[in-house]
Tab-separated table of C-alpha atoms and ligand atoms in Angstrom:
chain	number	residue	atom	x	y	z
A	845	MET	CA	-17.164	-30.251	48.580
A	846	ALA	CA	-14.141	-28.105	49.518
A	847	VAL	CA	-12.230	-29.549	46.544
A	848	SER	CA	-14.997	-29.012	44.060
A	849	SER	CA	-15.637	-25.406	45.134
A	850	SER	CA	-11.933	-24.528	44.832
A	851	VAL	CA	-11.939	-26.128	41.382
A	852	LEU	CA	-14.977	-24.022	40.543
A	853	ALA	CA	-13.271	-20.896	41.916
A	854	ALA	CA	-10.163	-21.629	39.837
A	855	ALA	CA	-12.310	-22.199	36.761
A	856	LEU	CA	-14.100	-18.891	37.370
A	857	LEU	CA	-10.752	-17.091	37.752
A	858	ILE	CA	-9.502	-18.538	34.468
A	859	PHE	CA	-12.756	-17.555	32.792
A	860	ALA	CA	-12.527	-14.020	34.236
A	861	ALA	CA	-8.914	-13.652	33.058
A	862	ALA	CA	-9.828	-14.841	29.574
A	863	ALA	CA	-12.776	-12.466	29.416
A	864	LEU	CA	-10.719	-9.396	30.326
A	865	PRO	CA	-10.185	-7.139	27.343
A	866	ALA	CA	-6.547	-7.258	26.281
A	867	ALA	CA	-4.849	-4.006	27.261
A	868	ARG	CA	-3.076	-3.229	24.013
A	869	ALA	CA	-0.534	-0.469	23.872
A	870	GLU	CA	-1.044	1.003	20.439
A	871	THR	CA	1.837	2.280	18.401
A	872	GLU	CA	1.597	5.033	15.842
A	873	THR	CA	3.940	4.874	12.881
A	874	ARG	CA	4.485	7.504	10.237
A	875	MET	CA	6.545	6.742	7.193
A	876	ARG	CA	7.236	8.036	3.748
A	877	VAL	CA	8.177	5.876	0.791
A	878	PHE	CA	8.504	6.518	-2.906
A	879	TRP	CA	6.579	4.188	-5.203
A	880	HIS	CA	7.903	3.665	-8.708
A	881	ASP	CA	5.612	2.516	-11.483
A	882	VAL	CA	8.115	1.409	-14.130
A	883	VAL	CA	6.041	0.966	-17.272
A	884	SER	CA	8.705	1.314	-19.981
A	885	GLY	CA	12.013	-0.413	-20.601
A	886	PRO	CA	13.226	-3.965	-20.163
A	887	ASN	CA	12.652	-4.047	-16.406
A	888	SER	CA	9.045	-2.980	-16.376
A	889	THR	CA	7.290	-3.607	-13.056
A	890	VAL	CA	3.745	-3.314	-14.459
A	891	VAL	CA	1.822	-5.795	-16.602
A	892	GLN	CA	-1.610	-5.307	-18.054
A	893	VAL	CA	-3.589	-8.509	-17.582
A	894	ALA	CA	-7.067	-7.542	-18.797
A	895	GLN	CA	-9.066	-4.848	-20.518
A	896	ALA	CA	-12.692	-4.239	-21.407
A	897	ALA	CA	-13.966	-5.648	-24.675
A	898	THR	CA	-15.911	-2.525	-25.656
A	899	SER	CA	-14.088	0.267	-27.444
A	900	ASN	CA	-16.186	2.910	-25.624
A	901	ALA	CA	-14.395	2.011	-22.427
A	902	SER	CA	-11.080	3.301	-23.706
A	903	ALA	CA	-11.373	7.047	-22.906
A	904	THR	CA	-10.575	6.431	-19.241
A	905	GLY	CA	-9.265	2.897	-19.699
A	906	PHE	CA	-12.316	1.741	-17.759
A	907	GLY	CA	-12.051	-1.964	-17.018
A	908	THR	CA	-8.292	-2.275	-17.435
A	909	VAL	CA	-6.489	-4.414	-14.846
A	910	LEU	CA	-2.759	-4.091	-14.188
A	911	VAL	CA	-0.578	-6.120	-11.859
A	912	ILE	CA	2.400	-4.429	-10.244
A	913	ASP	CA	5.590	-5.304	-8.397
A	914	ASP	CA	6.780	-1.736	-7.932
A	915	PRO	CA	9.958	-0.781	-6.050
A	916	LEU	CA	9.471	1.256	-2.856
A	917	THR	CA	12.472	3.416	-2.046
A	918	GLU	CA	13.531	5.697	0.764
A	919	GLY	CA	14.104	8.705	-1.484
A	920	PRO	CA	12.642	9.832	-4.790
A	921	ASN	CA	15.478	8.538	-6.944
A	922	LEU	CA	14.919	4.911	-7.898
A	923	THR	CA	18.527	4.144	-8.706
A	924	SER	CA	20.404	5.993	-5.981
A	925	THR	CA	18.324	5.485	-2.832
A	926	LYS	CA	17.697	2.450	-0.654
A	927	LEU	CA	15.152	-0.134	-1.778
A	928	LEU	CA	12.854	-0.609	1.246
A	929	GLY	CA	10.347	-3.010	-0.263
A	930	ARG	CA	7.944	-3.725	-3.090
A	931	ALA	CA	4.379	-2.670	-3.770
A	932	GLN	CA	2.789	-5.901	-4.938
A	933	GLY	CA	-0.781	-6.068	-6.090
A	934	MET	CA	-2.912	-4.523	-8.745
A	935	TYR	CA	-4.790	-1.490	-9.869
A	936	VAL	CA	-7.979	-1.402	-11.825
A	937	SER	CA	-9.256	1.453	-13.925
A	938	ALA	CA	-12.575	1.844	-12.131
A	939	GLY	CA	-13.753	5.262	-13.375
A	940	LYS	CA	-16.100	5.115	-16.341
A	941	ASP	CA	-16.210	8.866	-16.946
A	942	SER	CA	-13.176	10.012	-14.954
A	943	PHE	CA	-9.681	8.662	-14.624
A	944	SER	CA	-9.821	6.856	-11.305
A	945	LEU	CA	-8.047	3.738	-10.113
A	946	LEU	CA	-8.932	1.159	-7.517
A	947	MET	CA	-5.663	0.284	-5.735
A	948	ALA	CA	-5.276	-3.108	-4.047
A	949	MET	CA	-1.698	-3.653	-2.972
A	950	ASN	CA	0.604	-4.818	-0.222
A	951	PHE	CA	3.673	-2.840	0.696
A	952	VAL	CA	6.067	-5.694	1.459
A	953	PHE	CA	9.160	-4.466	3.302
A	954	ILE	CA	12.501	-6.163	2.647
A	955	ASP	CA	14.907	-3.739	4.314
A	956	GLY	CA	15.026	-1.093	6.999
A	957	PRO	CA	13.220	-1.234	10.351
A	958	TYR	CA	10.129	-2.927	8.867
A	959	ASN	CA	11.915	-5.752	7.019
A	960	GLY	CA	9.620	-8.790	7.032
A	961	SER	CA	6.449	-6.791	7.731
A	962	SER	CA	3.790	-5.576	5.333
A	963	ILE	CA	0.807	-3.264	5.105
A	964	ALA	CA	-2.285	-3.678	2.962
A	965	ILE	CA	-3.680	-0.699	1.073
A	966	PHE	CA	-7.089	-0.828	-0.565
A	967	GLY	CA	-8.795	2.260	-1.869
A	968	PRO	CA	-9.553	4.809	-4.544
A	969	ASN	CA	-6.907	6.684	-6.504
A	970	PRO	CA	-8.367	9.462	-8.642
A	971	SER	CA	-4.984	9.958	-10.287
A	972	GLU	CA	-5.520	13.478	-11.591
A	973	ARG	CA	-5.964	14.914	-8.096
A	974	ALA	CA	-2.907	16.376	-6.406
A	975	VAL	CA	-3.461	14.376	-3.213
A	976	ARG	CA	-5.122	10.941	-3.185
A	977	GLU	CA	-6.038	9.394	0.129
A	978	MET	CA	-6.342	5.649	0.534
A	979	PRO	CA	-7.041	3.511	3.593
A	980	VAL	CA	-4.499	1.169	5.131
A	981	VAL	CA	-6.698	-1.774	6.018
A	982	GLY	CA	-4.291	-4.130	7.749
A	983	GLY	CA	-0.776	-5.391	8.150
A	984	THR	CA	1.542	-8.192	9.187
A	985	GLY	CA	4.625	-8.473	11.392
A	986	VAL	CA	5.154	-5.256	13.360
A	987	PHE	CA	2.037	-3.891	11.646
A	988	ARG	CA	-0.420	-6.477	12.959
A	989	PHE	CA	-3.884	-4.963	13.503
A	990	ALA	CA	-2.839	-1.928	11.459
A	991	ARG	CA	-5.332	0.654	10.376
A	992	GLY	CA	-4.745	4.105	9.017
A	993	TYR	CA	-4.385	5.945	5.783
A	994	CYS	CA	-1.886	7.113	3.240
A	995	GLN	CA	-1.712	10.160	1.027
A	996	ALA	CA	-0.221	9.822	-2.434
A	997	ARG	CA	1.308	12.724	-4.342
A	998	THR	CA	2.832	12.372	-7.781
A	999	HIS	CA	6.479	13.317	-7.577
A	1000	TRP	CA	7.350	12.734	-11.214
A	1001	PHE	CA	5.438	11.506	-14.240
A	1002	ASN	CA	6.446	10.900	-17.831
A	1003	ALA	CA	3.306	11.229	-19.936
A	1004	THR	CA	5.033	9.601	-22.913
A	1005	THR	CA	5.995	6.374	-21.179
A	1006	GLY	CA	3.564	6.360	-18.245
A	1007	ASP	CA	6.485	5.947	-15.814
A	1008	ALA	CA	5.709	7.556	-12.463
A	1009	THR	CA	7.210	8.164	-9.060
A	1010	VAL	CA	4.646	8.750	-6.335
A	1011	GLU	CA	5.302	9.822	-2.764
A	1012	TYR	CA	3.268	7.875	-0.179
A	1013	ASP	CA	2.917	9.434	3.260
A	1014	ILE	CA	1.546	6.778	5.580
A	1015	LEU	CA	0.100	7.062	9.085
A	1016	ILE	CA	-0.897	3.847	10.839
A	1017	ARG	CA	-1.851	2.705	14.297
A	1018	HIS	CA	-1.031	-0.885	15.149
A	1019	ASP	CA	0.018	-3.218	17.969
B	2073	NAG	C1	17.348	-4.789	-15.654
B	2073	NAG	O1	17.534	-5.726	-14.615
B	2073	NAG	C2	18.699	-6.482	-14.773
B	2073	NAG	C3	18.698	-7.546	-13.715
B	2073	NAG	O2	18.394	-7.020	-12.461
B	2073	NAG	C4	19.908	-5.543	-14.690
B	2073	NAG	O3	21.096	-6.283	-14.855
B	2073	NAG	C5	19.816	-4.472	-15.777
B	2073	NAG	O4	20.841	-3.529	-15.636
B	2073	NAG	C6	18.471	-3.762	-15.696
B	2073	NAG	N1	18.327	-2.870	-16.827
B	2073	NAG	C7	17.916	-1.626	-16.704
B	2073	NAG	C8	17.793	-0.857	-17.978
B	2073	NAG	O5	17.624	-1.107	-15.635
B	2074	NAG	C1	-20.528	3.261	-27.747
B	2074	NAG	O1	-21.388	4.281	-27.336
B	2074	NAG	C2	-22.342	4.664	-28.348
B	2074	NAG	C3	-23.118	5.873	-27.841
B	2074	NAG	O2	-23.530	5.677	-26.497
B	2074	NAG	C4	-23.255	3.459	-28.660
B	2074	NAG	O3	-24.165	3.796	-29.682
B	2074	NAG	C5	-22.376	2.296	-29.107
B	2074	NAG	O4	-23.190	1.156	-29.292
B	2074	NAG	C6	-21.277	1.985	-28.078
B	2074	NAG	N1	-20.374	0.986	-28.611
B	2074	NAG	C7	-19.934	-0.039	-27.909
B	2074	NAG	C8	-18.983	-0.955	-28.604
B	2074	NAG	O5	-20.255	-0.248	-26.721
B	2075	NAG	C1	19.322	9.456	-9.733
B	2075	NAG	O1	20.590	9.062	-9.293
B	2075	NAG	C2	21.473	8.712	-10.379
B	2075	NAG	C3	22.741	8.147	-9.771
B	2075	NAG	O2	23.200	8.949	-8.726
B	2075	NAG	C4	21.696	9.953	-11.232
B	2075	NAG	O3	22.542	9.620	-12.337
B	2075	NAG	C5	20.353	10.459	-11.762
B	2075	NAG	O4	20.534	11.664	-12.458
B	2075	NAG	C6	19.396	10.689	-10.610
B	2075	NAG	N1	18.083	10.991	-11.165
B	2075	NAG	C7	17.360	12.032	-10.795
B	2075	NAG	C8	16.034	12.171	-11.459
B	2075	NAG	O5	17.731	12.834	-9.966
B	2076	NAG	C1	15.442	-8.927	5.866
B	2076	NAG	O1	14.942	-10.053	6.548
B	2076	NAG	C2	15.323	-11.291	5.952
B	2076	NAG	C3	14.590	-12.396	6.681
B	2076	NAG	O2	14.740	-12.258	8.066
B	2076	NAG	C4	16.828	-11.441	6.003
B	2076	NAG	O3	17.212	-12.637	5.386
B	2076	NAG	C5	17.453	-10.267	5.263
B	2076	NAG	O4	18.854	-10.312	5.360
B	2076	NAG	C6	16.946	-8.953	5.819
B	2076	NAG	N1	17.421	-7.879	4.965
B	2076	NAG	C7	18.115	-6.847	5.421
B	2076	NAG	C8	18.573	-5.893	4.402
B	2076	NAG	O5	18.347	-6.684	6.604
B	2077	NAG	C1	9.885	10.582	-21.112
B	2077	NAG	O1	10.279	9.394	-21.760
B	2077	NAG	C2	10.689	9.608	-23.099
B	2077	NAG	C3	10.931	8.228	-23.715
B	2077	NAG	O2	11.847	7.502	-22.941
B	2077	NAG	C4	11.931	10.473	-23.097
B	2077	NAG	O3	12.334	10.699	-24.420
B	2077	NAG	C5	11.610	11.795	-22.389
B	2077	NAG	O4	12.771	12.566	-22.266
B	2077	NAG	C6	11.035	11.550	-21.026
B	2077	NAG	N1	10.576	12.803	-20.447
B	2077	NAG	C7	10.824	13.147	-19.199
B	2077	NAG	C8	10.227	14.441	-18.763
B	2077	NAG	O5	11.498	12.466	-18.441
């Protein structure tokens, strides 16, 4: 009887410990990266993979799907500043009457303090607005359990080629 009640007590202790909510110290990280959509030239980082069959869709490009592997750099200049990672994913022209993109991409870091970690961004990008806010819906590595948002501002855009450099200011809370 003494044995079985101490076993029961131990089992209850283990159960109680397991049921305790994990006391997580949350970290807040702010960062700024520059995202380069290289459409023109031999080293393009954007490919169009689909478009709508109807010609009426073309005013806003509604239905067009593009896959990207865009460089993310520390500063605005693609060639002279550090490559921190790549924005890998896609954007879809999701506005029928306005120019608006659905962004679905991972920022995969390959250098700097976040090398090996990533964040997932999924949200709307009404590209003609000065500031576009998108949610950060998750992350890996140091950004596990991440949630937050980013604000995108076009830094440079060539309307002839479609090449663009966009500043992403990111605020996330994570483990
Ligand atoms: C394209 O990429 C290749 C391989 O990385 C590089 O050697 C070449 O200089 C690049 N060309 C341009 C125009 O950036
Ligand atoms: C384009 O829109 C017009 C006017 O709404 C319609 O008559 C036409 O059938 C549409 N064409 C296509 C290819 O969807
Ligand atoms: C980016 O840096 C390169 C190399 O330093 C320079 O030649 C180029 O003019 C810079 N571009 C811009 C837009 O500042
Ligand atoms: C980033 O991490 C990878 C894997 O750990 C490592 O091989 C690489 O050298 C790191 N890159 C830099 C620039 O530190
Ligand atoms: C845009 O790209 C075209 C074609 O490469 C080039 O002639 C033009 O100078 C560029 N404009 C700007 C503002 O960079």
